[in-house]
CSV table of C-alpha atoms and ligand atoms in Angstrom, one decimal:
chain,number,residue,atom,x,y,z
A,10,UNK,CA,100.3,96.4,112.6
A,11,UNK,CA,100.1,95.1,109.1
A,12,UNK,CA,103.2,93.1,109.5
A,13,UNK,CA,102.4,91.4,112.5
A,14,UNK,CA,99.7,89.5,110.6
A,15,UNK,CA,101.9,88.9,107.7
A,16,UNK,CA,105.1,87.5,106.5
A,17,UNK,CA,106.6,90.1,104.2
A,18,UNK,CA,108.6,87.3,102.1
A,19,UNK,CA,105.3,85.1,101.7
A,20,UNK,CA,104.4,85.6,97.9
A,21,UNK,CA,102.7,82.0,97.7
A,22,UNK,CA,99.5,83.9,96.8
A,23,UNK,CA,101.1,85.6,94.0
A,24,UNK,CA,102.2,84.7,90.3
A,25,UNK,CA,105.3,86.4,90.1
A,26,UNK,CA,106.8,87.3,86.5
A,27,UNK,CA,110.2,86.2,85.5
A,28,UNK,CA,113.2,88.6,86.3
A,29,UNK,CA,115.1,87.1,83.6
A,30,UNK,CA,114.4,89.8,80.9
A,31,UNK,CA,115.0,93.0,83.3
A,32,UNK,CA,117.8,95.2,84.5
A,33,UNK,CA,117.8,95.9,88.3
A,34,UNK,CA,119.6,98.3,90.2
A,35,UNK,CA,119.6,98.1,94.0
A,36,UNK,CA,120.9,101.2,96.0
A,37,UNK,CA,121.4,100.2,99.6
A,38,UNK,CA,122.4,102.7,102.7
A,39,UNK,CA,125.2,102.0,105.1
A,40,UNK,CA,123.7,103.1,108.1
A,41,UNK,CA,122.4,100.4,110.2
A,42,UNK,CA,124.3,97.8,108.1
A,43,UNK,CA,123.4,94.9,110.2
A,44,UNK,CA,119.8,95.4,108.9
A,45,UNK,CA,120.5,96.7,105.5
A,46,UNK,CA,122.7,94.1,104.5
A,47,UNK,CA,120.1,91.5,105.6
A,48,UNK,CA,117.7,93.6,103.3
A,49,UNK,CA,120.1,93.1,100.4
A,50,UNK,CA,120.6,89.5,100.7
A,51,UNK,CA,116.9,89.1,100.9
A,52,UNK,CA,116.7,91.4,97.5
A,53,UNK,CA,119.5,89.8,95.8
A,54,UNK,CA,118.3,86.2,96.5
A,55,UNK,CA,114.6,87.0,95.5
A,56,UNK,CA,115.7,88.5,91.8
A,57,UNK,CA,117.9,85.4,91.2
A,58,UNK,CA,115.0,83.0,92.5
A,59,UNK,CA,112.7,84.5,90.0
A,60,UNK,CA,115.4,84.4,87.1
A,61,UNK,CA,117.5,87.5,87.2
A,62,UNK,CA,120.8,87.3,85.6
A,63,UNK,CA,123.7,88.4,88.0
A,64,UNK,CA,125.3,90.5,85.1
A,65,UNK,CA,121.6,92.4,85.3
A,66,UNK,CA,121.7,92.9,89.1
A,67,UNK,CA,124.2,96.2,89.9
A,68,UNK,CA,124.6,97.3,93.7
A,69,UNK,CA,125.3,100.8,94.7
A,70,UNK,CA,126.2,101.7,98.3
A,71,UNK,CA,125.3,105.1,99.7
A,72,UNK,CA,126.1,106.4,103.2
A,73,UNK,CA,122.5,106.9,104.6
A,74,UNK,CA,118.9,106.5,103.7
A,75,UNK,CA,118.8,110.3,102.9
A,76,UNK,CA,120.9,109.5,100.0
A,77,UNK,CA,119.1,106.8,98.5
A,78,UNK,CA,117.2,109.5,96.3
A,79,UNK,CA,120.3,110.6,95.0
A,80,UNK,CA,121.6,106.8,94.4
A,81,UNK,CA,118.7,106.2,92.6
A,82,UNK,CA,118.7,109.2,90.4
A,83,UNK,CA,122.6,108.4,89.4
A,84,UNK,CA,121.7,105.3,88.4
A,85,UNK,CA,118.7,106.0,86.1
A,86,UNK,CA,120.3,108.9,84.6
A,87,UNK,CA,123.5,106.8,83.6
A,88,UNK,CA,121.9,103.3,82.3
A,89,UNK,CA,118.6,101.9,81.2
A,90,UNK,CA,117.5,100.1,84.5
A,91,UNK,CA,114.1,98.4,84.5
A,92,UNK,CA,113.6,99.0,88.0
A,93,UNK,CA,115.6,100.4,90.9
A,94,UNK,CA,114.9,99.0,94.5
A,95,UNK,CA,116.1,101.2,97.3
A,96,UNK,CA,117.1,99.7,100.6
A,97,UNK,CA,117.6,101.4,104.0
A,98,UNK,CA,116.8,101.5,107.6
A,99,UNK,CA,115.8,104.5,109.5
A,100,UNK,CA,115.4,104.0,113.3
A,101,UNK,CA,113.9,106.5,115.7
A,102,UNK,CA,116.3,108.5,117.6
A,103,UNK,CA,115.6,111.3,120.4
A,104,UNK,CA,114.9,113.9,118.0
A,105,UNK,CA,112.7,114.7,114.9
A,106,UNK,CA,115.5,113.9,112.6
A,107,UNK,CA,114.0,110.6,112.1
A,108,UNK,CA,110.7,112.3,110.8
A,109,UNK,CA,112.5,114.5,108.4
A,110,UNK,CA,114.3,111.5,106.8
A,111,UNK,CA,111.6,109.3,106.6
A,112,UNK,CA,109.5,112.0,104.8
A,113,UNK,CA,112.4,113.4,102.6
A,114,UNK,CA,113.2,109.8,101.3
A,115,UNK,CA,109.5,108.7,100.9
A,116,UNK,CA,108.9,111.9,98.8
A,117,UNK,CA,112.2,112.0,97.0
A,118,UNK,CA,112.0,108.2,95.7
A,119,UNK,CA,108.8,108.9,94.5
A,120,UNK,CA,110.2,112.1,92.5
A,121,UNK,CA,113.1,110.2,90.9
A,122,UNK,CA,110.6,107.4,89.9
A,123,UNK,CA,108.2,110.3,88.3
A,124,UNK,CA,111.4,112.1,86.8
A,125,UNK,CA,112.7,109.0,85.2
A,126,UNK,CA,109.4,107.1,84.4
A,127,UNK,CA,110.9,104.0,86.0
A,128,UNK,CA,109.8,102.0,88.9
A,129,UNK,CA,111.6,102.8,92.0
A,130,UNK,CA,111.0,100.6,95.2
A,131,UNK,CA,110.6,101.8,98.6
A,132,UNK,CA,112.4,99.2,100.7
A,133,UNK,CA,113.0,101.3,103.8
A,134,UNK,CA,112.4,100.1,107.2
A,135,UNK,CA,111.2,103.1,109.6
A,136,UNK,CA,110.9,101.7,112.9
A,137,UNK,CA,111.0,102.6,116.6
A,138,UNK,CA,114.1,100.2,117.6
A,139,UNK,CA,116.6,98.2,116.3
A,140,UNK,CA,114.5,94.8,117.1
A,141,UNK,CA,111.5,95.9,114.9
A,142,UNK,CA,113.9,96.4,112.1
A,143,UNK,CA,115.8,92.8,112.6
A,144,UNK,CA,112.0,91.3,112.7
A,145,UNK,CA,111.5,92.8,109.2
A,146,UNK,CA,115.0,92.0,107.8
A,147,UNK,CA,115.1,88.3,107.9
A,148,UNK,CA,113.3,87.8,111.1
A,149,UNK,CA,109.9,86.7,112.4
A,150,UNK,CA,108.4,89.1,109.8
A,151,UNK,CA,110.3,88.3,106.9
A,152,UNK,CA,112.4,90.3,104.8
A,153,UNK,CA,111.3,93.7,103.4
A,154,UNK,CA,114.3,93.4,100.9
A,155,UNK,CA,112.5,90.3,99.7
A,156,UNK,CA,109.4,92.1,99.2
A,157,UNK,CA,111.0,95.1,97.6
A,158,UNK,CA,112.5,92.8,95.1
A,159,UNK,CA,109.6,90.9,94.0
A,160,UNK,CA,107.4,94.4,93.8
A,161,UNK,CA,110.3,95.3,91.3
A,162,UNK,CA,109.9,92.3,89.3
A,163,UNK,CA,106.1,92.8,89.1
A,164,UNK,CA,106.5,96.5,88.3
A,165,UNK,CA,109.1,96.1,85.6
A,166,UNK,CA,106.8,93.3,83.9
A,167,UNK,CA,104.1,95.8,84.3
A,168,UNK,CA,105.8,98.6,82.6
A,169,UNK,CA,107.2,96.3,79.8
A,170,UNK,CA,103.7,95.3,79.0
A,171,UNK,CA,102.2,98.6,79.0
A,172,UNK,CA,104.8,100.3,76.7
B,228,LIG,N1,119.5,107.8,111.7
B,228,LIG,C1,119.6,107.3,110.5
B,228,LIG,C2,120.4,108.1,109.4
B,228,LIG,N2,120.8,109.3,109.3
B,228,LIG,C3,121.7,109.6,108.1
B,228,LIG,C4,121.0,110.0,107.1
B,228,LIG,O1,120.4,109.2,106.2
B,228,LIG,C5,121.8,111.0,106.1
B,228,LIG,O2,122.9,110.1,105.7
B,228,LIG,C6,122.6,112.2,106.8
B,228,LIG,O3,121.3,112.8,107.4
B,228,LIG,C7,123.6,113.0,105.7
B,228,LIG,O4,122.8,113.5,104.6
B,228,LIG,N3,120.1,107.2,108.1
B,228,LIG,C8,119.5,106.0,108.0
B,228,LIG,O5,119.9,105.3,106.9
B,228,LIG,N4,119.2,105.5,109.2
B,228,LIG,C9,119.3,106.0,110.2
B,228,LIG,O6,118.8,105.5,111.4
B,229,LIG,C1,116.9,108.7,112.3
B,229,LIG,C2,118.2,109.5,112.8
B,229,LIG,O1,118.8,110.4,112.1
B,229,LIG,C3,118.3,109.3,114.2
B,229,LIG,O2,118.7,108.1,114.4
B,229,LIG,C4,119.3,110.5,114.9
B,229,LIG,O3,119.1,110.1,116.2
B,229,LIG,P1,118.9,111.6,117.0
B,229,LIG,O4,117.6,112.1,116.8
B,229,LIG,O5,118.9,110.8,118.6
B,229,LIG,O6,119.9,112.5,116.7
């Protein structure tokens, strides 16, 4: 398990670019809000920590993780964002529904990124239970929202450098 040996929010090994020049969209799902709210806090805090301006951060809520794809597409077709961060939490239930949502979201987010030629970051927890999710949303394994935000900054800088 990769996370067990790693804090998702420890970027001391990396030189993170300034977020000041860039505009970020954040799409966050309302399912498992106790988790996704923590992911959003981590992402927003990280963007501000690395210099993003509040007026350059826009948050959109969607019902569930399956709708993250549509939310990212709506953001990217309507305004010029330098990167979009998708935050969600999918927790295994009794049926195969979990598998279909996780696959659809991962593939959908990839398709939106390619369609708009913009970084769309997969900040979606896909866990066996709630505790695993809480551990990765500000718990003992850090915060995947923080990780997703730093990834968005790095990709926005990379895109700008290679235009
Ligand atoms: N079970 C979870 C869901 N299910 C809802 C779907 O994401 C979607 O909103 C619905 O199928 C209608 O299209 N969503 C999560 O984000 N997390 C879950 O654990
Ligand atoms: C990931 C889901 O949609 C899941 O939580 C739904 O639960 P179930 O598979 O028991 O219907």
